[in-house]
Amino acid sequence: MTSPAATTPARRVPEAVHRRRWAILGVLMLSLLIVVLDNSILNVAIKTISTPAPTGLGATQSELEWAINSYTLVFAGLLFTAGLLGDRLGRKKVLIGGLAVFGTGSALAAFSGSPAELIGFRAVMGLGAAFVMPATLAVLMNVFERHEQPKAIGIWTGGVGLAIAIGPITGGLLLDHFWWGSVFLVNVPIVVLAVPLMLWLIPDSRDPNPGRIDPVGVVLSVTGLVLLVYGIIKGGQLADFTDPTVLATTGAGLAVLVAFVVHEKRSDHPSVDVTYFRDKVFSASIVAITLVFFALMGVTFFAVFYVQSVRGYSPLETGLLMLPLAVAQFYFASRARLLVDRFGNRATTTAGLLTLAATLAAFAVLDGDTPIWVLEVVFLLMGTGMAHVMTPVSVLVMQALPREKAGSASALSNTFRQVGGALGIAVLGSVLSAAYRGDIEDDLGPLPPGTRHAAGESIEATLAVADRLGARGEALTRAADEAFLHAMHVTALWGAGIAVLGAIVVAVYLPGRPSRSEEDDHRQELVSTAD
């Protein structure tokens, strides 16, 4: 008979660290909170920022897309290098340094005097966030035993849902009482609170055999992504994806990204170890992460304009309306593992992506008079679907690599998460922009040529022109609402199609429910390797 001691894995985490592991997780979630909070706050502020001064900055739709994507592109492009630096220099040092840079960028962004300044300072924030995000998961993997990691990662993933919930409501409250810059300034006191707690609680850790930094790979990846996203956004702005400038820029971006992959395959110290992607389960998990954030960021971008511009809700009311999405994601993120235990990764994740696809398609039937509770149900189901994708695939990715490579695994996961979000905003935002301009163009005919082009940029630009026309602008306001709804319907169906593609990928490549013999083998592996 096997004794209890024989089936209990030996502890690999020092006792002093093990005792405070949940407090450490709480501090890590505080740093995660501001990184995710920033984008979720910005979601409800984009309409305000798009209004002319002094209320906002008068940003066009393409400038709004860049204000979001300057952050996500720098974030995504530097994540893997930041993960390697954390593995080399120590995750605690990198985490605290990243928070300091993020807080500085937030303070500068709050006092931006133009859309161009906002875009630049958002890039500084992305630089800081790139060093925060991989370090949080890397520390988590080093303070929790393997059998507790799925639960801890579930709570960590749920923290994303919490930030999504707090962000829009906080943003709405701030915008009701203060100027638009307050949505960035709010990050500063959180940084001031988080840094001393990290100095006190978090142990430092590093990879005993860290990889070398790959500057060529970093430059190629950032350059390729920026060119690709710029071309996509420009195509939406012009409502013409066959324009020579658009084709040249997107083509150059794709060429640079191909050069990046070739370089990484040949390098003896790659930024991204492409050999990881030979594992079909790992690759499918990364695809799922990418597509979930592609859909989430793209949907929240157009949903804010639907709720505020078409339906007339305030920023605070918008934040409250998005609460079901965040609450569902937070609630189910830590419970998704129960379904994985019962049905397996494949069934759970496929069902989650199909649920996400259905909720995206539901936006195609919303109009200006749809009862608002219908939107609430859609948001609730969307958050539920996301939670049942993010937790299983995050665990699969993080456990695919050894503990000492936790920074690399975290960086890979978050790189593709951010690339997915950036492409979601670029692609779906450009589809929205192109469809809107194509539909509203005839109604802008009587306007002067310069005003006509600016008014076709977005629904906010059209409504600003309609306001200046007084009573004569009422017909233009109705036309703007109708054009936006049509554009939203088209964009939602594109997003639904992407989510269905993701469901097919995970249904084919993710593992199903393990057999009893495989579970026994896994338990035996934990016992034999825990020394």
Coordinates of C-alpha atoms in Angstrom, one line a residue, residues 74 82 179 191 214 294 340 352 476 512:
V74 CA 5.3 48.8 -28.1
A82 CA 11.3 42.2 -21.3
W179 CA -11.2 66.3 -17.5
V191 CA 1.9 52.6 -8.8
D214 CA 18.2 39.6 -29.7
F294 CA -8.7 40.2 -31.3
V340 CA -11.7 21.3 -17.9
G352 CA -16.0 29.1 -25.1
L476 CA -27.5 64.1 -41.0
G512 CA -9.4 16.1 -24.9

